[in-house]
Amino acid sequence: MTSRRNLLKTAVLGGGATVVAATALGSLGPEAAFADKSYDAEPGAPDPNFAEGRIRTIKDDTLLVLGSNMVFHTIRVVNGTSLWKLGPVPFEAAQPGDGLYARGVLMPDGVLAAESVWLNIVNIKGHIKNISDRKLHLDHHGKEVLCHVVPGKSVAIRAEAPPTSDLSMLKVSQHVQILGAWRPDTNEVDIATVFSPH
């Protein structure tokens, strides 16, 4: 983690002149957004190197984000920042209104230099109520979420089997977990991965 932070600090303090491969900084995949986070802070204190919320404005390489706790975060995207929106995307894919999770290094000026930004990422569990053309109707705590299968992007993982683009194994009433990208201000999600226990 120390070398990762040093790379980010160099990229930010050097005016972005340092080019770092995104994969050197960590996973581009959505699973990393929900992985166990270790950080140096008092127990129960917020992680200073993590931010979440919705993008209010975008200016140059900087995102102004309003957190769910009504606290504003300033997040800078640098050379080497990985961005995910159903897959790796360029910075231009970020839009006002997008939800995000960001992880990086809090700089002395209070700006978070991002190592990874996940746009509109969701991680939901529920059972399949219905399957229609390229759509799964998911019951998530009594609310319907319409999950879209995206050709070339969506995969299913069954038990310990490798990922497959063949989602025909999914059945009505089956319990699943879905990682995907939320369509802002809707109850709809584009599927990245469907996890099925069996």
mmCIF file of C-alpha atoms in Angstrom:
data_model
loop_
_atom_site.group_PDB
_atom_site.id
_atom_site.type_symbol
_atom_site.label_atom_id
_atom_site.label_comp_id
_atom_site.label_asym_id
_atom_site.label_seq_id
_atom_site.Cartn_x
_atom_site.Cartn_y
_atom_site.Cartn_z
ATOM 1 C CA MET A 1 0.000 0.000 0.000
ATOM 2 C CA THR A 2 2.884 2.356 0.710
ATOM 3 C CA SER A 3 4.247 2.107 -2.829
ATOM 4 C CA ARG A 4 0.749 2.617 -4.231
ATOM 5 C CA ARG A 5 0.295 5.772 -2.163
ATOM 6 C CA ASN A 6 3.721 7.056 -3.167
ATOM 7 C CA LEU A 7 2.849 6.561 -6.832
ATOM 8 C CA LEU A 8 -0.346 8.557 -6.385
ATOM 9 C CA LYS A 9 1.339 11.347 -4.451
ATOM 10 C CA THR A 10 3.995 11.594 -7.136
ATOM 11 C CA ALA A 11 1.329 11.750 -9.843
ATOM 12 C CA VAL A 12 -0.548 14.519 -8.035
ATOM 13 C CA LEU A 13 2.351 16.575 -6.739
ATOM 14 C CA GLY A 14 4.134 16.244 -10.075
ATOM 15 C CA GLY A 15 1.207 17.842 -11.848
ATOM 16 C CA GLY A 16 0.103 14.562 -13.373
ATOM 17 C CA ALA A 17 3.328 14.151 -15.327
ATOM 18 C CA THR A 18 3.951 10.697 -13.920
ATOM 19 C CA VAL A 19 2.186 8.017 -15.938
ATOM 20 C CA VAL A 20 1.306 4.869 -14.007
ATOM 21 C CA ALA A 21 -0.489 1.847 -15.407
ATOM 22 C CA ALA A 22 -3.897 1.530 -13.756
ATOM 23 C CA THR A 23 -3.403 -2.178 -13.176
ATOM 24 C CA ALA A 24 -0.305 -1.397 -11.103
ATOM 25 C CA LEU A 25 -2.561 0.435 -8.660
ATOM 26 C CA GLY A 26 -5.078 -2.349 -8.189
ATOM 27 C CA SER A 27 -8.040 -4.138 -9.637
ATOM 28 C CA LEU A 28 -10.196 -2.503 -12.278
ATOM 29 C CA GLY A 29 -12.980 -4.940 -11.442
ATOM 30 C CA PRO A 30 -16.094 -4.095 -9.456
ATOM 31 C CA GLU A 31 -15.357 -6.684 -6.781
ATOM 32 C CA ALA A 32 -12.539 -4.460 -5.471
ATOM 33 C CA ALA A 33 -15.024 -1.732 -4.541
ATOM 34 C CA PHE A 34 -16.590 -4.010 -1.942
ATOM 35 C CA ALA A 35 -13.423 -5.744 -0.770
ATOM 36 C CA ASP A 36 -12.330 -5.452 2.842
ATOM 37 C CA LYS A 37 -10.725 -2.060 3.383
ATOM 38 C CA SER A 38 -7.846 -1.616 5.792
ATOM 39 C CA TYR A 39 -6.777 1.881 6.734
ATOM 40 C CA ASP A 40 -4.957 3.803 9.385
ATOM 41 C CA ALA A 41 -7.645 5.464 11.498
ATOM 42 C CA GLU A 42 -9.176 5.177 14.927
ATOM 43 C CA PRO A 43 -11.741 2.370 15.241
ATOM 44 C CA GLY A 44 -15.142 3.699 14.173
ATOM 45 C CA ALA A 45 -13.645 6.781 12.505
ATOM 46 C CA PRO A 46 -14.306 7.363 8.791
ATOM 47 C CA ASP A 47 -11.683 6.171 6.327
ATOM 48 C CA PRO A 48 -9.960 9.361 5.106
ATOM 49 C CA ASN A 49 -8.894 7.627 1.883
ATOM 50 C CA PHE A 50 -12.434 6.692 0.803
ATOM 51 C CA ALA A 51 -15.349 8.765 -0.502
ATOM 52 C CA GLU A 52 -18.858 8.024 -1.724
ATOM 53 C CA GLY A 53 -21.752 10.066 -3.035
ATOM 54 C CA ARG A 54 -23.135 11.593 -6.223
ATOM 55 C CA ILE A 55 -21.230 13.814 -8.616
ATOM 56 C CA ARG A 56 -22.462 17.401 -8.501
ATOM 57 C CA THR A 57 -19.974 19.039 -10.866
ATOM 58 C CA ILE A 58 -16.956 18.115 -12.974
ATOM 59 C CA LYS A 59 -14.196 20.636 -13.717
ATOM 60 C CA ASP A 60 -11.023 19.638 -15.542
ATOM 61 C CA ASP A 61 -9.762 16.524 -13.692
ATOM 62 C CA THR A 62 -11.742 17.148 -10.511
ATOM 63 C CA LEU A 63 -15.072 15.780 -9.288
ATOM 64 C CA LEU A 64 -17.131 17.572 -6.647
ATOM 65 C CA VAL A 65 -19.161 14.874 -4.891
ATOM 66 C CA LEU A 66 -21.928 15.211 -2.296
ATOM 67 C CA GLY A 67 -21.772 12.271 0.096
ATOM 68 C CA SER A 68 -24.807 10.492 1.525
ATOM 69 C CA ASN A 69 -23.907 12.150 4.852
ATOM 70 C CA MET A 70 -24.209 15.577 3.118
ATOM 71 C CA VAL A 71 -20.446 16.162 3.244
ATOM 72 C CA PHE A 72 -18.733 17.373 0.064
ATOM 73 C CA HIS A 73 -15.673 15.539 -1.297
ATOM 74 C CA THR A 74 -13.227 16.854 -3.868
ATOM 75 C CA ILE A 75 -11.792 13.981 -5.888
ATOM 76 C CA ARG A 76 -8.970 14.376 -8.395
ATOM 77 C CA VAL A 77 -8.489 11.862 -11.198
ATOM 78 C CA VAL A 78 -4.800 11.497 -12.077
ATOM 79 C CA ASN A 79 -2.762 9.552 -14.606
ATOM 80 C CA GLY A 80 -3.195 5.944 -13.523
ATOM 81 C CA THR A 81 -6.598 6.322 -11.848
ATOM 82 C CA SER A 82 -8.799 3.392 -12.846
ATOM 83 C CA LEU A 83 -12.433 4.221 -13.601
ATOM 84 C CA TRP A 84 -15.176 1.589 -13.791
ATOM 85 C CA LYS A 85 -18.684 1.977 -15.248
ATOM 86 C CA LEU A 86 -19.726 -1.576 -16.126
ATOM 87 C CA GLY A 87 -16.130 -1.959 -17.288
ATOM 88 C CA PRO A 88 -13.006 0.190 -17.544
ATOM 89 C CA VAL A 89 -13.924 3.614 -18.951
ATOM 90 C CA PRO A 90 -12.198 6.951 -19.690
ATOM 91 C CA PHE A 91 -12.700 9.936 -17.408
ATOM 92 C CA GLU A 92 -15.160 11.428 -19.908
ATOM 93 C CA ALA A 93 -17.659 8.676 -18.971
ATOM 94 C CA ALA A 94 -18.215 10.318 -15.569
ATOM 95 C CA GLN A 95 -21.352 12.498 -15.574
ATOM 96 C CA PRO A 96 -23.032 14.792 -13.040
ATOM 97 C CA GLY A 97 -25.644 12.711 -11.227
ATOM 98 C CA ASP A 98 -23.541 9.543 -11.286
ATOM 99 C CA GLY A 99 -23.083 7.825 -7.954
ATOM 100 C CA LEU A 100 -19.574 6.755 -7.052
ATOM 101 C CA TYR A 101 -17.216 5.105 -4.639
ATOM 102 C CA ALA A 102 -13.635 6.347 -4.740
ATOM 103 C CA ARG A 103 -10.502 5.122 -3.023
ATOM 104 C CA GLY A 104 -7.119 6.824 -3.030
ATOM 105 C CA VAL A 105 -4.918 9.056 -0.914
ATOM 106 C CA LEU A 106 -6.090 12.122 0.996
ATOM 107 C CA MET A 107 -3.697 14.948 0.131
ATOM 108 C CA PRO A 108 -2.677 17.751 2.543
ATOM 109 C CA ASP A 109 -5.081 20.189 0.809
ATOM 110 C CA GLY A 110 -8.037 17.874 1.521
ATOM 111 C CA VAL A 111 -8.357 16.608 -2.057
ATOM 112 C CA LEU A 112 -8.654 12.838 -2.512
ATOM 113 C CA ALA A 113 -6.231 11.674 -5.220
ATOM 114 C CA ALA A 114 -8.142 8.711 -6.603
ATOM 115 C CA GLU A 115 -6.547 5.378 -7.350
ATOM 116 C CA SER A 116 -9.923 3.819 -8.260
ATOM 117 C CA VAL A 117 -13.347 5.274 -9.013
ATOM 118 C CA TRP A 118 -16.420 3.057 -9.408
ATOM 119 C CA LEU A 119 -19.310 4.875 -11.095
ATOM 120 C CA ASN A 120 -22.907 3.859 -10.293
ATOM 121 C CA ILE A 121 -21.748 0.534 -8.882
ATOM 122 C CA VAL A 122 -24.315 -1.572 -7.025
ATOM 123 C CA ASN A 123 -24.067 -4.859 -5.156
ATOM 124 C CA ILE A 124 -27.531 -6.287 -4.546
ATOM 125 C CA LYS A 125 -29.030 -9.600 -3.477
ATOM 126 C CA GLY A 126 -32.501 -10.919 -4.090
ATOM 127 C CA HIS A 127 -34.493 -13.557 -5.900
ATOM 128 C CA ILE A 128 -35.488 -13.628 -9.539
ATOM 129 C CA LYS A 129 -39.216 -12.918 -9.970
ATOM 130 C CA ASN A 130 -39.265 -13.132 -13.742
ATOM 131 C CA ILE A 131 -36.970 -13.476 -16.733
ATOM 132 C CA SER A 132 -37.864 -11.695 -19.964
ATOM 133 C CA ASP A 133 -35.929 -10.696 -23.074
ATOM 134 C CA ARG A 134 -32.453 -9.745 -21.805
ATOM 135 C CA LYS A 135 -33.909 -8.733 -18.436
ATOM 136 C CA LEU A 136 -34.040 -10.182 -14.931
ATOM 137 C CA HIS A 137 -36.789 -8.898 -12.650
ATOM 138 C CA LEU A 138 -35.213 -9.054 -9.187
ATOM 139 C CA ASP A 139 -37.080 -8.849 -5.887
ATOM 140 C CA HIS A 140 -34.718 -6.915 -3.602
ATOM 141 C CA HIS A 141 -36.277 -6.569 -0.107
ATOM 142 C CA GLY A 142 -39.760 -6.349 -1.615
ATOM 143 C CA LYS A 143 -38.823 -3.838 -4.310
ATOM 144 C CA GLU A 144 -38.405 -4.723 -7.957
ATOM 145 C CA VAL A 145 -35.087 -3.995 -9.633
ATOM 146 C CA LEU A 146 -34.980 -4.407 -13.398
ATOM 147 C CA CYS A 147 -31.590 -5.888 -14.311
ATOM 148 C CA HIS A 148 -30.487 -5.644 -17.944
ATOM 149 C CA VAL A 149 -28.234 -8.224 -19.586
ATOM 150 C CA VAL A 150 -25.614 -6.323 -21.598
ATOM 151 C CA PRO A 151 -24.184 -8.317 -24.527
ATOM 152 C CA GLY A 152 -20.422 -8.650 -24.297
ATOM 153 C CA LYS A 153 -20.383 -7.387 -20.689
ATOM 154 C CA SER A 154 -22.718 -9.436 -18.472
ATOM 155 C CA VAL A 155 -21.477 -12.740 -17.076
ATOM 156 C CA ALA A 156 -22.750 -15.312 -14.615
ATOM 157 C CA ILE A 157 -20.735 -17.241 -12.052
ATOM 158 C CA ARG A 158 -22.322 -20.411 -10.702
ATOM 159 C CA ALA A 159 -20.880 -21.828 -7.476
ATOM 160 C CA GLU A 160 -17.143 -22.296 -8.161
ATOM 161 C CA ALA A 161 -17.451 -22.451 -11.970
ATOM 162 C CA PRO A 162 -15.640 -19.930 -14.192
ATOM 163 C CA PRO A 163 -17.566 -16.884 -15.496
ATOM 164 C CA THR A 164 -19.775 -17.465 -18.526
ATOM 165 C CA SER A 165 -21.786 -15.193 -20.800
ATOM 166 C CA ASP A 166 -24.469 -17.908 -20.949
ATOM 167 C CA LEU A 167 -27.102 -16.750 -18.466
ATOM 168 C CA SER A 168 -29.615 -19.440 -19.430
ATOM 169 C CA MET A 169 -28.809 -21.313 -16.210
ATOM 170 C CA LEU A 170 -30.633 -18.621 -14.206
ATOM 171 C CA LYS A 171 -34.129 -19.605 -13.093
ATOM 172 C CA VAL A 172 -37.185 -17.887 -11.627
ATOM 173 C CA SER A 173 -37.233 -17.938 -7.777
ATOM 174 C CA GLN A 174 -33.464 -18.434 -7.658
ATOM 175 C CA HIS A 175 -31.494 -16.341 -5.151
ATOM 176 C CA VAL A 176 -28.678 -14.358 -6.761
ATOM 177 C CA GLN A 177 -26.237 -11.559 -6.075
ATOM 178 C CA ILE A 178 -25.714 -8.941 -8.776
ATOM 179 C CA LEU A 179 -22.817 -6.563 -9.274
ATOM 180 C CA GLY A 180 -23.674 -3.951 -11.826
ATOM 181 C CA ALA A 181 -24.064 -0.321 -12.820
ATOM 182 C CA TRP A 182 -27.133 1.582 -11.659
ATOM 183 C CA ARG A 183 -28.997 3.756 -14.161
ATOM 184 C CA PRO A 184 -29.248 6.957 -12.074
ATOM 185 C CA ASP A 185 -32.681 7.903 -10.742
ATOM 186 C CA THR A 186 -34.272 4.631 -11.863
ATOM 187 C CA ASN A 187 -34.798 1.138 -10.424
ATOM 188 C CA GLU A 188 -32.731 -0.297 -13.279
ATOM 189 C CA VAL A 189 -29.279 -1.855 -13.288
ATOM 190 C CA ASP A 190 -26.966 -3.033 -16.070
ATOM 191 C CA ILE A 191 -25.482 -6.382 -15.075
ATOM 192 C CA ALA A 192 -21.736 -6.901 -14.773
ATOM 193 C CA THR A 193 -21.802 -10.187 -12.832
ATOM 194 C CA VAL A 194 -24.567 -12.450 -11.520
ATOM 195 C CA PHE A 195 -23.430 -14.757 -8.736
ATOM 196 C CA SER A 196 -25.511 -17.885 -8.283
ATOM 197 C CA PRO A 197 -24.816 -20.177 -5.299
ATOM 198 C CA HIS A 198 -25.862 -23.309 -7.243
#
